[in-house]
XYZ file of C-alpha atoms in Angstrom:
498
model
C 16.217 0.181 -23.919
C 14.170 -2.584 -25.571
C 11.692 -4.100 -23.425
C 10.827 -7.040 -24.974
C 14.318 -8.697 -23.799
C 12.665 -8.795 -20.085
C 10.829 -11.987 -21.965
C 7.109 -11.844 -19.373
C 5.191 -8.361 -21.063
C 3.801 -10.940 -24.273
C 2.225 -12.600 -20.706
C 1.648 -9.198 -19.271
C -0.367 -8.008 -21.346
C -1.679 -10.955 -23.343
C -0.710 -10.094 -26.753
C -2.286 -6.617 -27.499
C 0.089 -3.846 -27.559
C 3.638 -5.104 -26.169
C 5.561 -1.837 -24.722
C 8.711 -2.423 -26.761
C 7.600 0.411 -29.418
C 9.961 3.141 -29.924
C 10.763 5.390 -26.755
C 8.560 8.991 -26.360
C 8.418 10.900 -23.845
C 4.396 10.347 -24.437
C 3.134 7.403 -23.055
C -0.027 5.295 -23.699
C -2.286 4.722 -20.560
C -5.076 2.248 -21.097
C -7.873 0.381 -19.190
C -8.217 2.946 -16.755
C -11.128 2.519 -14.103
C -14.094 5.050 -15.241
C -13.805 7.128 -12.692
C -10.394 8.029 -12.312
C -9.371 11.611 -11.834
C -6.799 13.286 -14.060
C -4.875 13.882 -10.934
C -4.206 10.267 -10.131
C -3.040 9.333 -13.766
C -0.731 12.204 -13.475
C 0.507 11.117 -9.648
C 1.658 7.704 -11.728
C 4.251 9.888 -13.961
C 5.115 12.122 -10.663
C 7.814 10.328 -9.490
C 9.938 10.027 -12.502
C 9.828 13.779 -13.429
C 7.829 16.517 -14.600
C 4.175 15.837 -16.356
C 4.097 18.227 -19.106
C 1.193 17.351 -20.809
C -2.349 15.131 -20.220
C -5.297 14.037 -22.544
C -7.870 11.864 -20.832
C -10.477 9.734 -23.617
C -12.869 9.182 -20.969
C -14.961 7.259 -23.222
C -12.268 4.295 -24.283
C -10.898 4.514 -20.500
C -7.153 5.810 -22.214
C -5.187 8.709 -21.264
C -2.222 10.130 -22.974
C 0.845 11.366 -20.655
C 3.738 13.365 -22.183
C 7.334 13.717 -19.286
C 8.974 16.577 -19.971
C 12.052 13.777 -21.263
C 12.392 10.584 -23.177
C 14.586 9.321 -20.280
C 11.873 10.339 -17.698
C 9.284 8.054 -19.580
C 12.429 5.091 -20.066
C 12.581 4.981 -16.438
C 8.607 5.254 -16.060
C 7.871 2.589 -18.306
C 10.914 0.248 -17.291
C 9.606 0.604 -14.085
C 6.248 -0.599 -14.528
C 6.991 -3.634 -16.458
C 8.199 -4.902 -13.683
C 5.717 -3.588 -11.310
C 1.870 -3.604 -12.549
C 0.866 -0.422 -11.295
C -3.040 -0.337 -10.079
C -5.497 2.816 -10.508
C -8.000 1.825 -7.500
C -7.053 -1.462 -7.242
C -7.407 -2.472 -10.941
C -4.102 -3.195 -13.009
C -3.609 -0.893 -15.972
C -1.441 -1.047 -19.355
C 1.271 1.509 -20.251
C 3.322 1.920 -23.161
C 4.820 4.246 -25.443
C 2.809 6.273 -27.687
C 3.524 6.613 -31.285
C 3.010 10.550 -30.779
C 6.127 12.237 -30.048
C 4.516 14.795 -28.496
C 0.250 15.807 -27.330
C -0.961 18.916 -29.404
C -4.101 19.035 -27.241
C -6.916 21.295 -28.188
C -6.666 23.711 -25.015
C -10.372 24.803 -25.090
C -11.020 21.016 -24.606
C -8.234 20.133 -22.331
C -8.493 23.441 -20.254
C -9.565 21.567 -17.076
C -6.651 18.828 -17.577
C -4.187 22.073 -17.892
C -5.765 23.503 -14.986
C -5.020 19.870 -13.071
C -1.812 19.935 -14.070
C -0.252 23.453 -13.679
C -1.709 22.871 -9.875
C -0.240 19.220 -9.595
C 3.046 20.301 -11.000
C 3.328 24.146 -10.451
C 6.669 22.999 -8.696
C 7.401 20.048 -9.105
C 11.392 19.394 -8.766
C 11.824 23.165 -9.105
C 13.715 25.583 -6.885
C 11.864 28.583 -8.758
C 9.275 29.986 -6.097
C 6.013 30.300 -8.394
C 5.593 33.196 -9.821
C 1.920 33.977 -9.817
C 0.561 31.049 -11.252
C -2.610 30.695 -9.046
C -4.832 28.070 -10.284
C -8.395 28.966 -9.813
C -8.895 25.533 -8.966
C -6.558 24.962 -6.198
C -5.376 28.830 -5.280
C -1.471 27.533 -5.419
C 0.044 30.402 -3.208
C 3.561 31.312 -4.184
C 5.026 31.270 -0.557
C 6.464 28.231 1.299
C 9.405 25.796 -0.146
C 8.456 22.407 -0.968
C 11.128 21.071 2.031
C 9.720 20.066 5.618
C 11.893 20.256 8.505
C 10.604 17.404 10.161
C 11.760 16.654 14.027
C 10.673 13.295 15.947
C 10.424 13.597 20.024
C 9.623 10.981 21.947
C 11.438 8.428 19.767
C 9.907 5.014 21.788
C 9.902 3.136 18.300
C 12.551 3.371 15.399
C 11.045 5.430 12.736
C 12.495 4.657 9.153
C 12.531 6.919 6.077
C 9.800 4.534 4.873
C 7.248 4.951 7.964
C 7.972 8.785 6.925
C 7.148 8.228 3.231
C 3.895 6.268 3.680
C 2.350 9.114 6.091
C 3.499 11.938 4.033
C 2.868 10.429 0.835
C -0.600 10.475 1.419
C -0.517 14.332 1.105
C 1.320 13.700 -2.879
C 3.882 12.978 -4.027
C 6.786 12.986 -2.027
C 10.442 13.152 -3.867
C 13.644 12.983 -1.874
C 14.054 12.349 1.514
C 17.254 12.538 3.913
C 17.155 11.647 7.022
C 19.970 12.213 9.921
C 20.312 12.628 13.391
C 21.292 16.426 14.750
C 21.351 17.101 18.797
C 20.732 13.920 19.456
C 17.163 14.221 18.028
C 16.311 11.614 14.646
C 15.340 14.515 12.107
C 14.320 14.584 8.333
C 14.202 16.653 5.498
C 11.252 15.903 3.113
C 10.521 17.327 -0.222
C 7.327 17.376 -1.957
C 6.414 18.005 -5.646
C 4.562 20.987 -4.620
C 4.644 23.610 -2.102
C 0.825 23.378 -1.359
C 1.521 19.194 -0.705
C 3.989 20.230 1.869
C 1.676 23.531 3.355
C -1.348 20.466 3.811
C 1.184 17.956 5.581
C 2.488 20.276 8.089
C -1.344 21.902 8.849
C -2.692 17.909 9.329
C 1.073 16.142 10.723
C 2.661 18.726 12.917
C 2.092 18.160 16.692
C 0.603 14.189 15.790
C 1.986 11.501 17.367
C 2.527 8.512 14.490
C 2.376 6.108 16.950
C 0.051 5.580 19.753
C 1.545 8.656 22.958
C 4.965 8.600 21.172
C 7.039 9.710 17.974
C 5.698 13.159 18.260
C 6.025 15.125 14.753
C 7.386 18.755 14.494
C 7.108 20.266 11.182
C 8.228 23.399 9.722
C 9.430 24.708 6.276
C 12.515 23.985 5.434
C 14.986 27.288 4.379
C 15.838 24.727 1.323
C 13.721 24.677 -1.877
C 15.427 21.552 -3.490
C 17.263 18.386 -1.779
C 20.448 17.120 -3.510
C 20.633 13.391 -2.540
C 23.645 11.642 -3.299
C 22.103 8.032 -2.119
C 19.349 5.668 -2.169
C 19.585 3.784 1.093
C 17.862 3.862 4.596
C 19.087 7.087 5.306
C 18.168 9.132 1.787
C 16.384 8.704 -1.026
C 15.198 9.959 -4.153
C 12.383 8.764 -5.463
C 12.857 10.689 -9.065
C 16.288 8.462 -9.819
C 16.411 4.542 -9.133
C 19.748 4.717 -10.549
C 21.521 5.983 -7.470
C 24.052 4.178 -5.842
C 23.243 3.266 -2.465
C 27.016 4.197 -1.128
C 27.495 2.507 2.490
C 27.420 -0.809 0.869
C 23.404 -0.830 1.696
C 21.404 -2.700 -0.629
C 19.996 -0.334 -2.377
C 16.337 0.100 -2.642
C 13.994 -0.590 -5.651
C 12.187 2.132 -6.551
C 9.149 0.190 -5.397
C 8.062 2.320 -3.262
C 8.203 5.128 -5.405
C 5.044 3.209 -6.442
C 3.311 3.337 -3.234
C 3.252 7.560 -3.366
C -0.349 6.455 -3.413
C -3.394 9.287 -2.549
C -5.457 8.537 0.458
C -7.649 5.436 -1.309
C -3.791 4.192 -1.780
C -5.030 4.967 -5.335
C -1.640 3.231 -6.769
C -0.948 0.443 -3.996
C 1.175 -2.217 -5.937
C -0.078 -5.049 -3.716
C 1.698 -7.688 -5.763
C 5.205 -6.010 -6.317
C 6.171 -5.527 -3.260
C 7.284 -9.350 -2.617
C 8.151 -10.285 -6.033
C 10.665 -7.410 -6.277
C 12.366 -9.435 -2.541
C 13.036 -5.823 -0.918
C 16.031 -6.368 0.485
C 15.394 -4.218 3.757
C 11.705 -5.089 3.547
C 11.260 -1.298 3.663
C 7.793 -1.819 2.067
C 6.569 -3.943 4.636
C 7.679 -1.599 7.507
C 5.740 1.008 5.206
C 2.693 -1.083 5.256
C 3.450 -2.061 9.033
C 3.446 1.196 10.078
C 0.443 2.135 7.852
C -0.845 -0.473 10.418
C -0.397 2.177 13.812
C 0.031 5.160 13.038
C -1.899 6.951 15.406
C -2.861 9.842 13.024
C -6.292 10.617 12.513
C -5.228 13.305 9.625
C -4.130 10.317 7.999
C -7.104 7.697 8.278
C -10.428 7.828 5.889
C -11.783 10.026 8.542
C -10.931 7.213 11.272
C -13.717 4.855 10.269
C -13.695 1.874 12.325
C -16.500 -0.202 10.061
C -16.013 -2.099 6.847
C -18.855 -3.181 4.518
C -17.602 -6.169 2.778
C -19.915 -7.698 -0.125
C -20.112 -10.574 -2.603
C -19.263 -13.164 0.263
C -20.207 -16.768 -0.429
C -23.028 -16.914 1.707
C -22.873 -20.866 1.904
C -19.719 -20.739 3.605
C -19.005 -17.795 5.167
C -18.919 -17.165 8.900
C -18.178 -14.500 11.611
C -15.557 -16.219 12.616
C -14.040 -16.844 9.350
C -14.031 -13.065 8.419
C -12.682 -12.386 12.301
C -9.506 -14.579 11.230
C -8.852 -13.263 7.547
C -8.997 -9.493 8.574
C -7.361 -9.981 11.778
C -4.203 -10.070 10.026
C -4.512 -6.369 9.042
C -6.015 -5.209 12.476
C -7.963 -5.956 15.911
C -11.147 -7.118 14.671
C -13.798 -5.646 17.776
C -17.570 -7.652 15.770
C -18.812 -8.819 13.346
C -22.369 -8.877 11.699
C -23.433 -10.882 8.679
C -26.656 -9.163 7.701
C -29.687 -10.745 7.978
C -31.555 -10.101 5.017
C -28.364 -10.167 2.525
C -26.100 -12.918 4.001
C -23.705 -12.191 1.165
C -22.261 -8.962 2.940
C -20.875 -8.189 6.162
C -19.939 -5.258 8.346
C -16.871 -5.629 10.097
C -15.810 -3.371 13.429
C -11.878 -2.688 13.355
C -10.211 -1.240 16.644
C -9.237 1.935 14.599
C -9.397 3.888 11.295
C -5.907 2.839 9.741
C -6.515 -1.098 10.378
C -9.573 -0.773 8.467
C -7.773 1.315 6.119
C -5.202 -1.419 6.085
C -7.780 -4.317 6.096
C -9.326 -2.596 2.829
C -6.256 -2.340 0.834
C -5.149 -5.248 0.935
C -8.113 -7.686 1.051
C -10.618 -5.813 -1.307
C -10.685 -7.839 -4.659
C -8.871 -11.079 -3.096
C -10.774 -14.597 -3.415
C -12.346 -15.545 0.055
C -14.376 -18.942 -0.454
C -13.919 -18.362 -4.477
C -15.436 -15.148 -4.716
C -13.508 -12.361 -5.107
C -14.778 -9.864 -2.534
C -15.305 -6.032 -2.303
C -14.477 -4.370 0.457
C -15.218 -0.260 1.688
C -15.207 1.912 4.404
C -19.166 1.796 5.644
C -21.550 4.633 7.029
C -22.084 3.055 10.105
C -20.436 3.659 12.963
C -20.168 0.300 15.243
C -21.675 -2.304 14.987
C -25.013 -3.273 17.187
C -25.083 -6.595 18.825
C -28.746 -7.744 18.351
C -31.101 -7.541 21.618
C -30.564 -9.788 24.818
C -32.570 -12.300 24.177
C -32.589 -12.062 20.557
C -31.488 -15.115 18.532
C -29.831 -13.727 15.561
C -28.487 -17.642 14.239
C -25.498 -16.915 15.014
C -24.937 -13.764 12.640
C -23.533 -11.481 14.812
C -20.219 -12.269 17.206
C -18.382 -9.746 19.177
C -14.984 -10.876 19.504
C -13.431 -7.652 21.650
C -12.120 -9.758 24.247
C -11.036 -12.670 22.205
C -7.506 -13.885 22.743
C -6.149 -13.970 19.286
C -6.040 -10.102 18.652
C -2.807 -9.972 16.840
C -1.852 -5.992 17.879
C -2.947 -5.958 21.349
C 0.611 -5.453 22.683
C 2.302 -1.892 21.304
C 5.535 -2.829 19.444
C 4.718 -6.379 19.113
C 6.669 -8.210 16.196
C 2.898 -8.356 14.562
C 3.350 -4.922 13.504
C 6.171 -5.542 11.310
C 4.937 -8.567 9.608
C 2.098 -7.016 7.715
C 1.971 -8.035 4.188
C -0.635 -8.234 1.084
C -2.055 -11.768 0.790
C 0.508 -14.365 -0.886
C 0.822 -17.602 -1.599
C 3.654 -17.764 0.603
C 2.403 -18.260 4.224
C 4.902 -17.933 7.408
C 3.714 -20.367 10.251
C 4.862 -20.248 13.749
C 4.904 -21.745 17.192
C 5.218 -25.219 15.922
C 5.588 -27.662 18.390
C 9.115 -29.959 18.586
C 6.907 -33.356 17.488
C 5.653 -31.641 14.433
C 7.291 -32.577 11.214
C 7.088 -31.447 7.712
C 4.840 -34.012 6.786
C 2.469 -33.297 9.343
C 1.641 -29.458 8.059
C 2.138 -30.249 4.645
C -0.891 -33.149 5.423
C -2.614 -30.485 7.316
C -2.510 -27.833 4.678
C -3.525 -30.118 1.899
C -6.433 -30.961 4.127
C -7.739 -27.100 3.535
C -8.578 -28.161 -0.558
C -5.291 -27.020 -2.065
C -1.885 -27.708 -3.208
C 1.262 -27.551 -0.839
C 3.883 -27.151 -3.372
C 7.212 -26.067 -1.337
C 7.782 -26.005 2.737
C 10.525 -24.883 4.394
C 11.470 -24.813 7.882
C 13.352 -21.613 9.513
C 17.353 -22.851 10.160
C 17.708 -20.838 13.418
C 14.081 -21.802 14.728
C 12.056 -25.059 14.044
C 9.136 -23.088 15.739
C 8.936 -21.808 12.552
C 8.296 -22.270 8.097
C 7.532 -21.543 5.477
C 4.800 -23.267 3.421
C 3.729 -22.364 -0.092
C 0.161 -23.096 -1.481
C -0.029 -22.548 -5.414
C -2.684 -20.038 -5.288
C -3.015 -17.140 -2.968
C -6.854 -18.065 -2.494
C -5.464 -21.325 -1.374
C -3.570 -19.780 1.165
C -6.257 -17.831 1.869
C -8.200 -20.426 2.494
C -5.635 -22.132 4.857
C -4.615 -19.158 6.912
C -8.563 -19.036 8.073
C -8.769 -23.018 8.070
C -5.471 -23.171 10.182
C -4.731 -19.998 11.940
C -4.532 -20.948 15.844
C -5.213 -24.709 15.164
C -4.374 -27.232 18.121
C -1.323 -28.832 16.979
C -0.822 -30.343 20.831
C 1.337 -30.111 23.292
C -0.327 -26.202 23.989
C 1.030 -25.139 21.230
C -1.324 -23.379 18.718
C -0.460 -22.437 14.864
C -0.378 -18.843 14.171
C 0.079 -18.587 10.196
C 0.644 -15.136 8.604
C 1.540 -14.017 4.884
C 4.838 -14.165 3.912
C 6.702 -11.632 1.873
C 9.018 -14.223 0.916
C 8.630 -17.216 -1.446
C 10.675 -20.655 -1.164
């Protein structure tokens, strides 16, 4: 398959190496973050088959990746020209290599080996391992890769996605079917690796995802390998996008396969998943449900406090970083530190909307500077003394009224989505016309260049900025603004464009 027909990866990638060389099953990896683990380059070739081989050059931030087949690394690197994919939140390049195979030098590469017989000791096999502990990792030969996985208490529809972005965070997850048996919604899941699936069902079994309902049962499965027929709502394999999707679903991108991410959400594709227009929006019930799950095995430890930094300290205010981050969760206080006014620590309600909050707003423009944002040290976060007057730095906002998640199951829940340009408003009065909001949103220093209003529901648009820091801008501007009659604007991302 030539790439260079797809006409945008001279733009992607600005005129160094396009990907259109000659297929291998080795692929080129470059601008990798400094840091980055052999473990997390190999979770990008995961999903399309089995890693074979890995040589990290640390020093020019490259790694080499061989897939056990050409078509493996076809599919791998068709996929990701049309989805960046991100190594902690910075894009990286992949192409074909002009090797046709790595002959590493094993005394060097022994700790990538080591990696990668642990990552990979079963991946897609049915063969139990035989022996192959990894001094690193201890891979015991025992359990099956397959979870039996049982929902009680089933208050809230669970999809196959809410099940992929909680389990995923344990590796990669492959195939899932999902059915309904005794009139109880059950699952089968299937790892990569036994020792994935032994970790999910110590932290997952007996969790609710939800807050006091969706109760998980997990056991091993008698199955070592899933055959899935289908990629729909109901199964899905995330090694082969080609599937048909055989009820006449639409049938699913494999964008998700993309959001396998580790914990840090290590290969979150915050960009692709609107571009790609999900037909089920299955990534944005992922991210939604990212949003409550109830888990604390699945939050960074369920840290409630953000430390966000480079803020423009001219302009920003509590209440401007209460608005932007209380699209991603209940946001308790906030405190603008006294002595270094460009960072802030921000209280969430619970460990996954801070988890949620980071992901999607660290390294977005706020007041045009892009901003960092990480879990702090701290905490809560102390309101000054009674009688203290800290100018204003510090606000506690637990009572306010515009708490998006404050009601369980609310519609908020499902419209969780990365910063876009695209912003949905709602709750506009009858008297309001187009020209009004598009006035309105021009006011906020940018560009309105499309607006749209819902056909059903005039209470509702769409309005499109031409930056997503302009939207930025006007979703704290114009979130909950007056518009009369009672009726305030609540504005939200979009997943959609115009």
């Amino acid at each position: 398959i030539c790439l260079s027909a797809n006409g945008n990866d001279n733009k992607k990638f600005k005129g160094d190496d396009k990907m259109d060389g000659a297929p291998s099953r080795v692929l080129h990896i470059r601008k990798l973050p400094g840091e980055v683990t052999e473990t997390e380059v190999i979770a990008l070739g995961l999903p399309f088959g089995k890693v074979t081989n890995i040589l990290m050059l640390k020093g020019k931030n490259q790694a080499f990746l061989e897939l056990a087949t050409e078509e493996a690394a076809i599919t791998m690197v068709n996929y990701y020209s049309a989805v960046t994919p991100h190594l902690r939140n910075q894009p990286i390049y992949i192409q074909y290599s002009n090797h046709k195979e790595l002959k590493t030098d094993n005394t060097l590469n022994q700790r990538a080996q080591a990696v990668l017989q642990a990552v990979t000791a079963v991946q897609a096999s049915n063969a139990p391992i035989s022996g192959t502990t990894v001094s690193e990792s201890a891979v015991t030969p025992a359990q099956s890769p397959v979870l039996r996985i049982i929902i009680d208490n089933m208050y809230y529809p669970v999809t196959l996605d809410v099940l992929h972005q909680i389990f995923s965070k344990f590796g990669a997850v492959l195939k899932i079917i999902t059915f309904t048996k005794n009139n109880q919604f059950q699952a089968l899941l299937q790892f990569g690796d036994p020792v994935n699936a032994q970790q999910a069902k110590q932290a997952l079994d007996g969790q609710n995802i939800y807050n006091a309902c969706c109760t998980l049962r997990i056991d091993f499965s008698k199955l070592v390998n899933l055959n899935v027929k289908y990629n729909n709502d109901k199964s899905r394999d995330y090694t082969r996008p080609d599937l048909p999707s055989g009820d006449g679903q639409p049938t699913l991108d494999p964008a998700i396969a993309a959001a396998f991410a580790k914990e840090t959400s290590l290969l979150a594709v915050p960009g692709a998943l609107s571009p790609l227009a999900i037909p089920n929006a299955a990534a944005a019930a992922a991210a939604a449900a990212a949003g409550r799950v109830g888990m604390p095995g699945v939050s960074a430890g369920g840290n409630t406090v953000l430390l966000v930094s480079n803020l423009n300290e001219e302009m920003v205010t509590p209440q401007s970083l209460f608005t932007l981050f209380g699209v991603y969760g209940d946001v308790q206080r906030v405190k603008i530190l006294y002595n270094k006014k460009d960072s802030a620590l921000i209280q969430m309600a619970d460990g996954n909307q801070s988890q949620l909050a980071m992901s999607h707003l660290n390294g977005q423009k706020m007041y045009g500077k892009i901003i960092r944002v990480t879990l702090s040290k701290h905490q809560t976060v102390q309101l000054p003394r009674e009688g203290l007057d800290d100018q204003g730095l510090t606000k506690d906002f637990g009572n306010s009224p515009l708490h998006r998640f404050k009601k369980p199951g609310s519609k908020n829940f499902q419209n969780i989505f990365p910063p876009s340009a695209t912003l949905h408003l709602s709750n506009i009065p009858p008297s309001v016309a187009e020209e009004d909001l598009r006035t309105l949103f021009a006011n906020t220093g940018g560009t309105v260049k499309a607006f749209k209003f819902f056909q059903r529901d005039h209470k509702m648009a769409l309005l499109q900025m031409s930056t997503v820091e302009e939207a930025i801008q006007a979703l704290i501007d114009l979130h909950n603004y007056n518009l009369g009659e009672s009726h305030h604007l609540r504005v939200s991302f979009s997943k959609s464009t115009i």
